[in-house]
Amino acid sequence: MSNTIEDNEVDLLIVGAGPAGMASALQARELGIQTLVVDEKGQPGGQIYAGHHGSPDFDRSFLGKDYAKGRSLIDAFMASDCRRMFKSLVWDISQDGHACMSDGSQTSFVLARHVILASGALERAFPFEGWTLPGVMTAGGAQILLKTAGIVPSHPVVLAGSGPLLLLLATQFLACGVPVSAVLDTTPASNWRRATPFLAGFLSSRLAAKGAAMLLRLRASGIPVLGRVTQIRAIGNGKIETVEYRHEGQIGRLQAETLIVHQGIEPETRLARVANANHAWDARTRSWLPACDEFGRTSIPHISVAGDGRAILGADAAPATGRIAAIDAAFALGRIDRDTRQRLSDPLFKELRRLGKPRKFIDALFSPFPGLYDNLNDSTLVCRCEEIPAARIREEARRSSADINSVKSRLRCGMGPCQGRFCETTVRELLLRTAVPSCQEVGQLRIRPPIKPVGVEEIISLGVKEIPPESRIPLEPRA
Amino acid sequence: MRTSFDAIIIGAGIHGCSLAMHLAVRQLKVAVFEQTYPARHASGVNAGSVHHIPRLTAELPLAELTLKMWHGIKDLLDGYDCGYRQVGHLKIAEADEDIEPMHRIAEGVERHCSIKEVHLDRQSLFRLEPELARNCIAGIFSPECGYAQPARTVHGFRAKAERHGAQFFNSSRITNARRRGRVWEVSTAKDVFEAPIVVNCAGAWGEQVAGWAGDKVTVRPVALMMTVLAPMRPVMSTVIGLTRRMLSIKQFENGTVVIGGGYRGTPEMETGHTTLNYSKLGYNLRAATEVFPVLAQGQVVRSWSGIEGLSPDMLSIIGPSANEEGFWHSFAHSTHGFYLGPAVGRVLAETIVGETPAVSLTPFHIARFMSSGSA
C-alpha cells in the first residue's frame, strides 16, 4: 500500500522519532500501514540518539558503544517509506483523533485513525538552593550539547545527583578530555537497601557489566566519586562559583564553572493527558503513568503509548514497545486478526521480559528518595515560570485542598509556559509531605493545549474568518 | 447521630463560597459540599472580568450593589488580596454603525442605575489605549470596573467562611436531598447530613439539584473558552470589550494577556472535561488582534474552558424554591456569575435569615419558568 497522505488523514500518526517511534514506524510499514511520524526536533533519534543524523560531523566515538548502535535504527528509519515530519510539534490531540500540528509558523489538523505517542522522557525536576544560577544545568541538557554539537561545558565541572545518566556522562566527559572535579552521588543508603533484593536480576544483565566498567574507568582516572552526599548547594554571584555539599558529616566545597545535576527521568505524558487518557500512580517510580494494556493501548481506544513515555524501560526496550504498539495498531485498524497480533508480539514480549529483569533494581536504587524534597528550603523557587517558592506551596497545602490542580489555580504553579515540566513533581512531593494525602488526592496537573507555546497567528489560522452567528451581541438592551 | 447544620450549600464556586461567608458571619452553622474542589469550574477559570453586563436591565440593581462590594473587596475579605484591580472597562465601537447601539446601551445603564460611564471620542479613546487598532472610532469607559483573579477570589470567600465556622467538604458529591418535616436530608455516597435550609449553588449542575425540590428548569451547560498569552510588555491598561461581537481582553500585572468573550467549546458534564473548538477559538483570537494588532505577535501558552450554566432567559436563578420550604437556589448565572458573586451571596443570605434584602430578588425567582399549576 502506498504511503501518500491525502486530505490530512492518516492511518497511523506516531509522535516522536526516538527509538520507540522509529521502530514503531518500521513495524507499521512492514504491515502496510500508512504512517506519519512527527518529531519536534530537526533530526531523528530522540534524546538518546541525538546527533547521529543531520548534525555537524565530528568524531562521536567518545560517546560509547550504546550510542553508536542507534545508527542502524536511524538508517533503517530514514530509508523507510513512512512519511516523516521534523521540527513539528503536535500540540493537541482530541478524543476523536484530530491532532494539531505546528511546523513553527503554521498549524494544520491531521485526522489520525490511530495514534502512537512515543514522547520519551523528561529529567525529573528537583530544586535545591542555587539551582537557578547560570552554570547549573541538567545532565540531559549537557549531554544533548555534547551529542549534537560537541559542545563541552566550561570547567571545572562538578556532577551531582543520582542515576545511570550521571555516571555515563562523567565517563563521556572523561573520554573527550573534559576535566571533572568530582562526582557527588546523592543516592542514599536507604535506596541501596531497597534495591538489594533485586540485585540478582540486575547482575544477570549486561547493564551490570556496563555500570561496573563505568565506575572502574572513573576510579582509574582519579576523579573522586563521593557516595551518600547530601545538601547540595550552588553558590555564586550572578553565576555558579562554588558547589557546597555534605559528605560523611563534613561540609565540602568545590570550585566550579559548571554544576551538572540529575535525579533520574520520568515519562513525558503531556499529550496523553491533553487527550484525557487515564493515568495510574506507580508507587515504585513515584510517577503517574498512562494506564494501558500490555500492547500500550490507553483508555482511549485509538491512542497507544510506547517507549519511555509509557514507562521508563530505557533505550534497549523502547523499540520492542514501539513494535508491539504498531502491531496492535494494525489490529485496531482491522489489518490483522487477533491471533496474528499475538503471534507477532510474542517474541517482543519475551524480549521485554528479558530486558525488564534489571529494571526493578535500577528503579529502586534511583527512585526519588525522601531527602530530595524534605530538605528543600522554604525560600527555594519551585516554579520558575511563576516564581513560586517552596514555602507558598507548603502553606497552601496546609490551608485548603491539596489537589494539585486546586493548588495550581490558587498559586499559578504549572500555569506558565512549561505547564509543570519543571515543577509538577516537586509540587506533588511537597503536597504529599505537607498535607499527607494520598497520591490519588493530589492527582496530576490538567494539561491544557497547546502543550508548548504556539504563535497567536497559528491558532487564528484554524478559525473561521466570519463571525460565528451566536457570537454577535444582540444590540437591543433587554428588559 | 447525623451531623446537622443550619444550612447546607451544594457547590463551592463563587456563589457557594460567597453565600457560605455571608451566612457564617450571621452565626449560621454552614456546610458546603463540593463534588471536586472549590473554584473547579466557571468560578475559577473564567476570565476574571469585573464589569456590569448592561444587556439585562433586570440585573442592573444587583450589578450596582456588587460593584460597590468589589470596590471594598479587600476589606470584605479581611485584607486578603484577590487580585481586584479597578482599571476600568472600555467598550469599543469598531465602526460607525456601532455608535448608536453603543449609546443606547449606555443610556439603559444610566436610566436603571448609578454606575458611571464616560463617552470617549476617537482622540480620547487612543489617549486611553494608544495601541488600539486605528479603525476603532469611539468608546464608553466605565472607570469603576476592573478585573480580579477568579480562583483567588473564590478562596478568599472560602477562607473567611471557614474563619467564621463554615465547614467545607471537598470531593463530596451530593447524590440526593429529601425533606422530612422541617428538615432536609442531604446524602453523599457515604453519609447523610441534615439542615432546615439547603441552597443549590451547583452552577451548570444546578438543574438536577433543583429537581430534588420539584423545581423544573432547563439549564444549558456551556464551556466558554479562554486563552492566555505569554507575558508581553504593557500593551493595554483597561479591560476591553466590543459593541457588536463578543470579546474580552485584559492584561494582568505579570504581563500575561487573557482573551475570552464567550466562544464555546464542548462540555462533558460527567467528567468535567471540556474540548476546545478551534474554529471558534481561532476567530476569538482573530477578533482580539483586530482590536489590538500587537497581540498577533503573542505566544499562546494555554487555552481552556470552564463549565457554566445558562438559564433559558440568560438571567440568574436566585431565590426560594417554587415548591418546597427551606430549599433555595443560586445557580445558572449565565456567564455573569463571577461578577455578581459578592452581592448575590449577601442578598440571598439576607433573604434567607429574614433581613430586608438590599435588592429584591423577585425577578430572579425560579417560579418564572414554571406554570402556576406546578408551582
Coordinates of N, CA and C in Angstrom, one line a residue, chain A residues 62-236:
Chain A
F62 N 33.7 8.9 21.4 CA 33.8 9.0 22.8 C 32.4 8.8 23.5
L63 N 31.3 8.9 22.8 CA 30.0 8.7 23.4 C 29.7 7.2 23.7
G64 N 30.5 6.3 23.2 CA 30.4 4.9 23.6 C 29.6 4.1 22.6
K65 N 29.6 2.8 22.9 CA 29.1 1.7 22.0 C 27.5 1.8 22.0
D66 N 26.9 2.1 23.2 CA 25.5 2.1 23.2 C 24.9 3.2 22.4
Y67 N 25.6 4.3 22.3 CA 25.2 5.4 21.5 C 25.4 5.0 20.0
A68 N 26.5 4.4 19.7 CA 26.8 4.1 18.3 C 25.8 3.1 17.7
K69 N 25.2 2.3 18.5 CA 24.3 1.3 18.0 C 22.9 1.9 17.5
G70 N 22.7 3.2 17.9 CA 21.5 3.8 17.4 C 21.5 4.1 15.9
R71 N 22.7 4.1 15.4 CA 22.9 4.4 14.0 C 22.1 3.5 13.0
S72 N 22.1 2.2 13.3 CA 21.5 1.3 12.4 C 20.0 1.5 12.4
L73 N 19.4 1.8 13.5 CA 18.0 2.0 13.6 C 17.6 3.3 12.9
I74 N 18.4 4.3 13.1 CA 18.2 5.6 12.4 C 18.3 5.4 10.8
D75 N 19.3 4.7 10.4 CA 19.5 4.5 9.0 C 18.3 3.7 8.4
A76 N 17.8 2.7 9.1 CA 16.7 1.9 8.6 C 15.4 2.8 8.6
F77 N 15.3 3.7 9.6 CA 14.1 4.5 9.7 C 14.1 5.6 8.5
M78 N 15.3 6.1 8.3 CA 15.4 7.2 7.2 C 15.2 6.6 5.8
A79 N 15.6 5.2 5.7 CA 15.4 4.6 4.4 C 14.0 4.1 4.2
S80 N 13.2 4.1 5.3 CA 11.8 3.5 5.1 C 11.0 4.5 4.4
D81 N 9.8 4.1 3.8 CA 9.0 5.0 3.1 C 7.9 5.5 3.9
C82 N 8.0 5.5 5.2 CA 7.0 6.2 6.0 C 7.2 7.7 5.8
R83 N 6.1 8.5 6.1 CA 6.3 9.9 5.9 C 6.8 10.5 7.2
R84 N 7.8 11.4 7.1 CA 8.5 12.0 8.3 C 8.3 13.5 8.3
M85 N 8.0 14.0 9.4 CA 7.9 15.5 9.5 C 8.7 15.9 10.8
F86 N 9.8 16.6 10.5 CA 10.7 17.1 11.6 C 10.3 18.5 12.0
K87 N 10.9 19.0 13.1 CA 10.7 20.4 13.5 C 9.1 20.7 13.6
S88 N 8.4 19.7 13.9 CA 6.9 19.8 14.0 C 6.4 19.4 15.4
L89 N 5.6 20.2 16.0 CA 5.1 19.9 17.3 C 3.7 19.5 17.2
V90 N 3.3 18.4 17.7 CA 1.9 18.0 17.9 C 1.5 18.6 19.2
W91 N 0.6 19.6 19.2 CA 0.3 20.3 20.5 C -1.1 20.1 21.0
D92 N -1.9 19.3 20.3 CA -3.2 18.9 20.9 C -3.6 17.7 20.2
I93 N -4.2 16.8 20.9 CA -4.9 15.6 20.3 C -6.3 15.5 20.9
S94 N -7.3 15.5 20.1 CA -8.6 15.4 20.6 C -9.1 14.0 20.7
Q95 N -10.2 13.7 21.4 CA -10.6 12.3 21.6 C -11.1 11.7 20.3
D96 N -11.4 12.6 19.3 CA -11.9 12.0 18.0 C -10.7 11.8 17.1
G97 N -9.5 12.0 17.5 CA -8.3 11.6 16.7 C -7.7 12.8 15.9
H98 N -8.3 14.0 16.1 CA -7.7 15.1 15.4 C -6.4 15.6 16.2
A99 N -5.3 15.7 15.4 CA -4.1 16.2 16.0 C -3.8 17.6 15.4
C100 N -3.4 18.6 16.3 CA -3.0 19.9 15.8 C -1.5 19.8 15.8
M101 N -1.0 20.2 14.6 CA 0.5 20.0 14.4 C 1.0 21.4 13.9
S102 N 2.1 21.8 14.5 CA 2.7 23.1 14.1 C 4.1 22.9 13.6
D103 N 4.4 23.5 12.5 CA 5.8 23.5 12.0 C 6.6 24.7 12.4
G104 N 6.0 25.5 13.3 CA 6.7 26.7 13.8 C 6.1 27.9 13.2
S105 N 5.5 27.8 12.1 CA 4.9 29.0 11.5 C 3.4 28.7 11.1
Q106 N 3.1 27.5 11.0 CA 1.7 27.1 10.6 C 1.2 25.9 11.3
T107 N 0.0 25.9 11.7 CA -0.6 24.7 12.3 C -1.6 24.1 11.4
S108 N -1.6 22.8 11.3 CA -2.6 22.1 10.5 C -3.2 21.0 11.3
F109 N -4.4 20.6 10.9 CA -5.1 19.4 11.5 C -4.7 18.2 10.8
V110 N -4.5 17.1 11.5 CA -4.3 15.8 10.9 C -5.4 14.9 11.6
L111 N -6.2 14.2 10.8 CA -7.1 13.2 11.4 C -6.4 11.8 11.3
A112 N -6.1 11.3 12.5 CA -5.4 10.0 12.5 C -6.3 9.0 13.0
R113 N -6.4 7.8 12.3 CA -7.2 6.7 12.8 C -6.7 6.0 14.0
H114 N -5.3 6.1 14.1 CA -4.7 5.6 15.3 C -3.5 6.4 15.6
V115 N -3.2 6.6 16.9 CA -2.0 7.4 17.3 C -1.1 6.6 18.2
I116 N 0.2 6.7 18.0 CA 1.1 6.1 19.0 C 1.9 7.3 19.5
L117 N 1.8 7.5 20.8 CA 2.6 8.5 21.5 C 3.9 7.9 21.9
A118 N 5.0 8.4 21.3 CA 6.3 7.9 21.7 C 7.1 9.1 22.1
S119 N 6.6 9.8 23.2 CA 7.1 11.1 23.5 C 8.4 11.1 24.4
G120 N 8.8 9.9 24.8 CA 10.1 9.8 25.6 C 9.9 10.3 27.0
A121 N 11.0 10.8 27.5 CA 11.1 11.1 29.0 C 11.6 12.5 29.2
L122 N 11.4 12.9 30.4 CA 11.9 14.2 30.9 C 12.8 14.0 32.1
E123 N 13.7 14.9 32.3 CA 14.5 14.7 33.6 C 13.6 15.2 34.7
R124 N 13.7 14.4 35.8 CA 12.9 14.8 37.0 C 13.5 16.1 37.6
A125 N 12.5 17.0 37.8 CA 12.9 18.3 38.4 C 13.2 18.1 39.9
F126 N 14.2 18.7 40.3 CA 14.4 18.8 41.8 C 15.2 20.0 42.1
P127 N 14.5 20.9 42.8 CA 15.1 22.2 43.1 C 16.0 22.1 44.3
F128 N 17.0 22.9 44.4 CA 17.9 23.0 45.6 C 18.4 24.4 45.6
E129 N 19.0 24.8 46.7 CA 19.5 26.1 46.8 C 20.4 26.5 45.7
G130 N 20.1 27.5 44.9 CA 21.0 27.9 43.9 C 20.8 27.3 42.5
W131 N 19.7 26.5 42.4 CA 19.6 25.7 41.1 C 19.3 26.6 39.9
T132 N 18.8 27.8 40.2 CA 18.5 28.7 39.1 C 19.7 29.5 38.6
L133 N 20.9 29.4 39.3 CA 22.1 30.2 38.9 C 22.6 29.7 37.5
P134 N 23.0 30.7 36.7 CA 23.6 30.3 35.4 C 24.8 29.4 35.7
G135 N 25.0 28.4 34.9 CA 26.1 27.5 35.1 C 25.6 26.2 35.8
V136 N 24.4 26.2 36.3 CA 23.8 24.9 36.7 C 23.0 24.4 35.6
M137 N 23.2 23.1 35.2 CA 22.4 22.5 34.1 C 22.1 21.1 34.4
T138 N 21.2 20.5 33.7 CA 20.9 19.1 33.9 C 21.8 18.2 33.0
A139 N 21.9 17.0 33.4 CA 22.8 16.0 32.7 C 22.3 15.8 31.3
G140 N 20.9 15.8 31.2 CA 20.3 15.6 29.9 C 20.7 16.7 28.9
G141 N 20.5 17.9 29.5 CA 20.8 19.1 28.7 C 22.3 19.1 28.2
A142 N 23.2 18.8 29.2 CA 24.6 18.8 28.9 C 24.9 17.8 27.8
Q143 N 24.3 16.6 27.9 CA 24.6 15.5 27.0 C 24.1 15.8 25.6
I144 N 23.0 16.5 25.5 CA 22.5 16.9 24.1 C 23.5 17.8 23.4
L145 N 24.0 18.8 24.2 CA 25.0 19.7 23.6 C 26.2 18.9 23.1
L146 N 26.6 17.9 23.9 CA 27.7 17.1 23.6 C 27.5 16.2 22.3
K147 N 26.3 15.6 22.2 CA 25.9 14.8 21.1 C 25.7 15.5 19.8
T148 N 25.0 16.6 19.9 CA 24.6 17.3 18.7 C 25.7 18.2 18.2
A149 N 26.4 18.9 19.1 CA 27.3 19.9 18.6 C 28.7 19.7 19.1
G150 N 29.0 18.7 19.9 CA 30.3 18.5 20.5 C 30.7 19.6 21.5
I151 N 29.7 20.3 22.0 CA 30.0 21.4 23.0 C 30.2 20.8 24.3
V152 N 31.3 21.2 25.0 CA 31.5 20.8 26.3 C 31.3 22.0 27.3
P153 N 31.0 21.7 28.5 CA 30.7 22.8 29.5 C 32.0 23.5 29.9
S154 N 31.9 24.7 30.4 CA 33.1 25.3 31.0 C 33.5 24.6 32.2
H155 N 34.8 24.4 32.4 CA 35.2 23.7 33.6 C 36.0 24.6 34.6
P156 N 36.2 24.2 35.8 CA 35.9 22.8 36.4 C 34.4 22.5 36.4
V157 N 34.1 21.2 36.2 CA 32.8 20.7 36.2 C 32.6 19.8 37.4
V158 N 31.5 19.9 38.1 CA 31.1 19.0 39.1 C 29.8 18.4 38.7
L159 N 29.7 17.0 38.9 CA 28.4 16.3 38.6 C 27.8 15.9 39.9
A160 N 26.5 16.1 40.1 CA 25.9 15.7 41.4 C 24.5 15.2 41.1
G161 N 24.1 14.2 41.9 CA 22.8 13.6 41.8 C 22.8 12.1 41.9
S162 N 21.9 11.5 41.1 CA 21.7 10.1 41.2 C 21.2 9.6 39.9
G163 N 21.6 8.4 39.5 CA 21.0 7.8 38.3 C 22.1 7.5 37.3
P164 N 21.8 6.5 36.4 CA 22.9 6.0 35.5 C 23.4 7.1 34.5
L165 N 22.5 8.0 34.2 CA 23.0 9.0 33.2 C 24.1 9.8 33.7
L166 N 24.2 10.0 35.0 CA 25.2 10.9 35.6 C 26.6 10.2 35.5
L167 N 26.6 8.9 35.7 CA 27.9 8.2 35.6 C 28.3 8.1 34.1
L168 N 27.3 7.9 33.2 CA 27.6 7.8 31.8 C 28.2 9.1 31.3
L169 N 27.6 10.2 31.7 CA 28.1 11.5 31.3 C 29.5 11.7 31.8
A170 N 29.7 11.3 33.0 CA 31.1 11.5 33.6 C 32.1 10.8 32.7
T171 N 31.8 9.5 32.3 CA 32.8 8.8 31.5 C 32.9 9.4 30.1
Q172 N 31.8 9.9 29.6 CA 31.9 10.6 28.3 C 32.8 11.8 28.4
F173 N 32.6 12.6 29.4 CA 33.5 13.8 29.6 C 34.9 13.3 29.7
L174 N 35.1 12.3 30.4 CA 36.5 11.7 30.6 C 37.1 11.4 29.2
A175 N 36.3 10.7 28.4 CA 36.7 10.2 27.1 C 37.0 11.4 26.2
C176 N 36.4 12.5 26.4 CA 36.7 13.6 25.4 C 37.5 14.7 26.1
G177 N 38.1 14.4 27.3 CA 39.1 15.3 27.9 C 38.5 16.4 28.7
V178 N 37.2 16.4 29.1 CA 36.7 17.5 29.9 C 37.1 17.2 31.4
P179 N 37.8 18.1 32.0 CA 38.2 17.8 33.4 C 37.0 17.9 34.4
V180 N 36.7 16.8 35.1 CA 35.6 16.7 36.0 C 36.2 16.7 37.4
S181 N 35.8 17.6 38.3 CA 36.4 17.7 39.6 C 35.9 16.6 40.5
A182 N 34.7 16.3 40.4 CA 34.1 15.3 41.3 C 32.7 14.8 40.8
V183 N 32.4 13.6 41.2 CA 31.0 13.1 41.0 C 30.4 13.0 42.4
L184 N 29.4 13.7 42.7 CA 28.8 13.7 44.1 C 27.5 12.8 44.0
D185 N 27.6 11.6 44.4 CA 26.4 10.7 44.3 C 25.5 10.8 45.5
T186 N 24.3 11.3 45.2 CA 23.4 11.5 46.3 C 22.5 10.3 46.6
T187 N 22.7 9.2 45.9 CA 21.8 8.0 46.2 C 22.0 7.6 47.6
P188 N 20.9 7.6 48.4 CA 21.1 7.3 49.9 C 21.2 5.8 50.2
A189 N 21.7 5.5 51.3 CA 21.8 4.1 51.8 C 20.4 3.4 51.7
S190 N 19.4 4.2 52.0 CA 18.0 3.5 52.1 C 17.6 3.0 50.7
N191 N 18.1 3.7 49.6 CA 17.7 3.2 48.3 C 18.5 1.9 48.0
W192 N 19.8 1.9 48.5 CA 20.6 0.6 48.3 C 19.9 -0.5 49.0
R193 N 19.4 -0.3 50.2 CA 18.7 -1.3 50.9 C 17.5 -1.8 50.2
R194 N 16.7 -0.9 49.6 CA 15.5 -1.2 48.9 C 15.8 -2.0 47.6
A195 N 17.0 -1.7 47.0 CA 17.3 -2.3 45.7 C 18.0 -3.7 45.9
T196 N 18.6 -3.9 47.0 CA 19.4 -5.2 47.2 C 18.6 -6.4 46.8
P197 N 17.3 -6.5 47.3 CA 16.6 -7.8 47.0 C 16.5 -8.1 45.5
F198 N 16.6 -7.0 44.6 CA 16.5 -7.2 43.2 C 17.9 -7.3 42.5
L199 N 18.9 -7.5 43.3 CA 20.3 -7.5 42.8 C 20.5 -8.6 41.8
A200 N 20.0 -9.7 42.0 CA 20.3 -10.9 41.2 C 19.8 -10.6 39.7
G201 N 18.6 -10.0 39.6 CA 18.1 -9.7 38.2 C 19.0 -8.7 37.5
F202 N 19.6 -7.8 38.3 CA 20.4 -6.8 37.7 C 21.8 -7.4 37.3
L203 N 22.4 -8.2 38.2 CA 23.7 -8.8 37.9 C 23.7 -9.7 36.7
S204 N 22.5 -10.3 36.4 CA 22.5 -11.2 35.2 C 22.3 -10.4 33.9
S205 N 22.2 -9.1 34.0 CA 22.0 -8.3 32.8 C 23.3 -7.6 32.3
R206 N 23.3 -7.2 31.1 CA 24.5 -6.6 30.6 C 24.7 -5.2 31.2
L207 N 23.7 -4.6 31.8 CA 23.8 -3.3 32.4 C 24.7 -3.3 33.6
A208 N 24.8 -4.5 34.3 CA 25.7 -4.6 35.5 C 27.1 -4.4 35.0
A209 N 27.5 -5.1 33.9 CA 28.9 -5.0 33.5 C 29.2 -3.6 33.0
K210 N 28.1 -3.0 32.3 CA 28.3 -1.6 31.9 C 28.6 -0.6 33.0
G211 N 27.7 -0.8 34.0 CA 27.8 0.1 35.2 C 29.2 -0.1 35.9
A212 N 29.6 -1.3 36.1 CA 30.9 -1.6 36.7 C 32.0 -1.0 35.9
A213 N 31.9 -1.2 34.6 CA 33.0 -0.7 33.8 C 33.1 0.9 33.9
M214 N 31.9 1.5 34.0 CA 31.9 3.0 34.1 C 32.6 3.4 35.4
L215 N 32.2 2.7 36.5 CA 32.8 3.1 37.8 C 34.3 2.8 37.8
L216 N 34.7 1.7 37.2 CA 36.1 1.4 37.2 C 36.9 2.5 36.4
R217 N 36.3 2.9 35.3 CA 37.0 3.9 34.5 C 37.2 5.2 35.3
L218 N 36.1 5.6 36.0 CA 36.2 6.8 36.8 C 37.2 6.7 37.9
R219 N 37.2 5.5 38.6 CA 38.2 5.3 39.7 C 39.6 5.4 39.1
A220 N 39.8 4.7 38.0 CA 41.1 4.7 37.5 C 41.6 6.1 37.1
S221 N 40.7 6.9 36.7 CA 41.1 8.3 36.2 C 41.5 9.2 37.4
G222 N 41.1 8.7 38.6 CA 41.4 9.6 39.8 C 40.3 10.6 40.1
I223 N 39.2 10.6 39.3 CA 38.2 11.5 39.7 C 37.5 11.0 40.9
P224 N 37.4 11.9 42.0 CA 36.7 11.4 43.2 C 35.2 11.2 43.0
V225 N 34.7 10.0 43.4 CA 33.3 9.7 43.3 C 32.9 9.5 44.8
L226 N 32.2 10.5 45.3 CA 31.7 10.5 46.7 C 30.3 10.0 46.8
G227 N 30.1 9.0 47.7 CA 28.8 8.4 47.8 C 28.0 9.0 49.0
R228 N 26.7 8.9 49.0 CA 25.8 9.3 50.0 C 26.0 10.8 50.4
V229 N 26.2 11.6 49.3 CA 26.3 13.0 49.5 C 24.9 13.6 49.8
T230 N 24.8 14.6 50.6 CA 23.5 15.3 50.8 C 23.7 16.8 50.7
Q231 N 22.6 17.5 50.8 CA 22.6 19.0 50.9 C 23.5 19.7 49.8
I232 N 23.2 19.4 48.6 CA 23.9 20.1 47.5 C 23.5 21.6 47.5
R233 N 24.4 22.5 47.4 CA 24.0 23.9 47.2 C 24.9 24.5 46.1
A234 N 24.3 25.4 45.3 CA 25.1 26.1 44.3 C 25.2 27.5 44.8
I235 N 26.5 28.0 44.9 CA 26.7 29.4 45.5 C 27.5 30.2 44.4
G236 N 27.1 31.4 44.3 CA 27.8 32.3 43.4 C 27.1 33.6 43.2

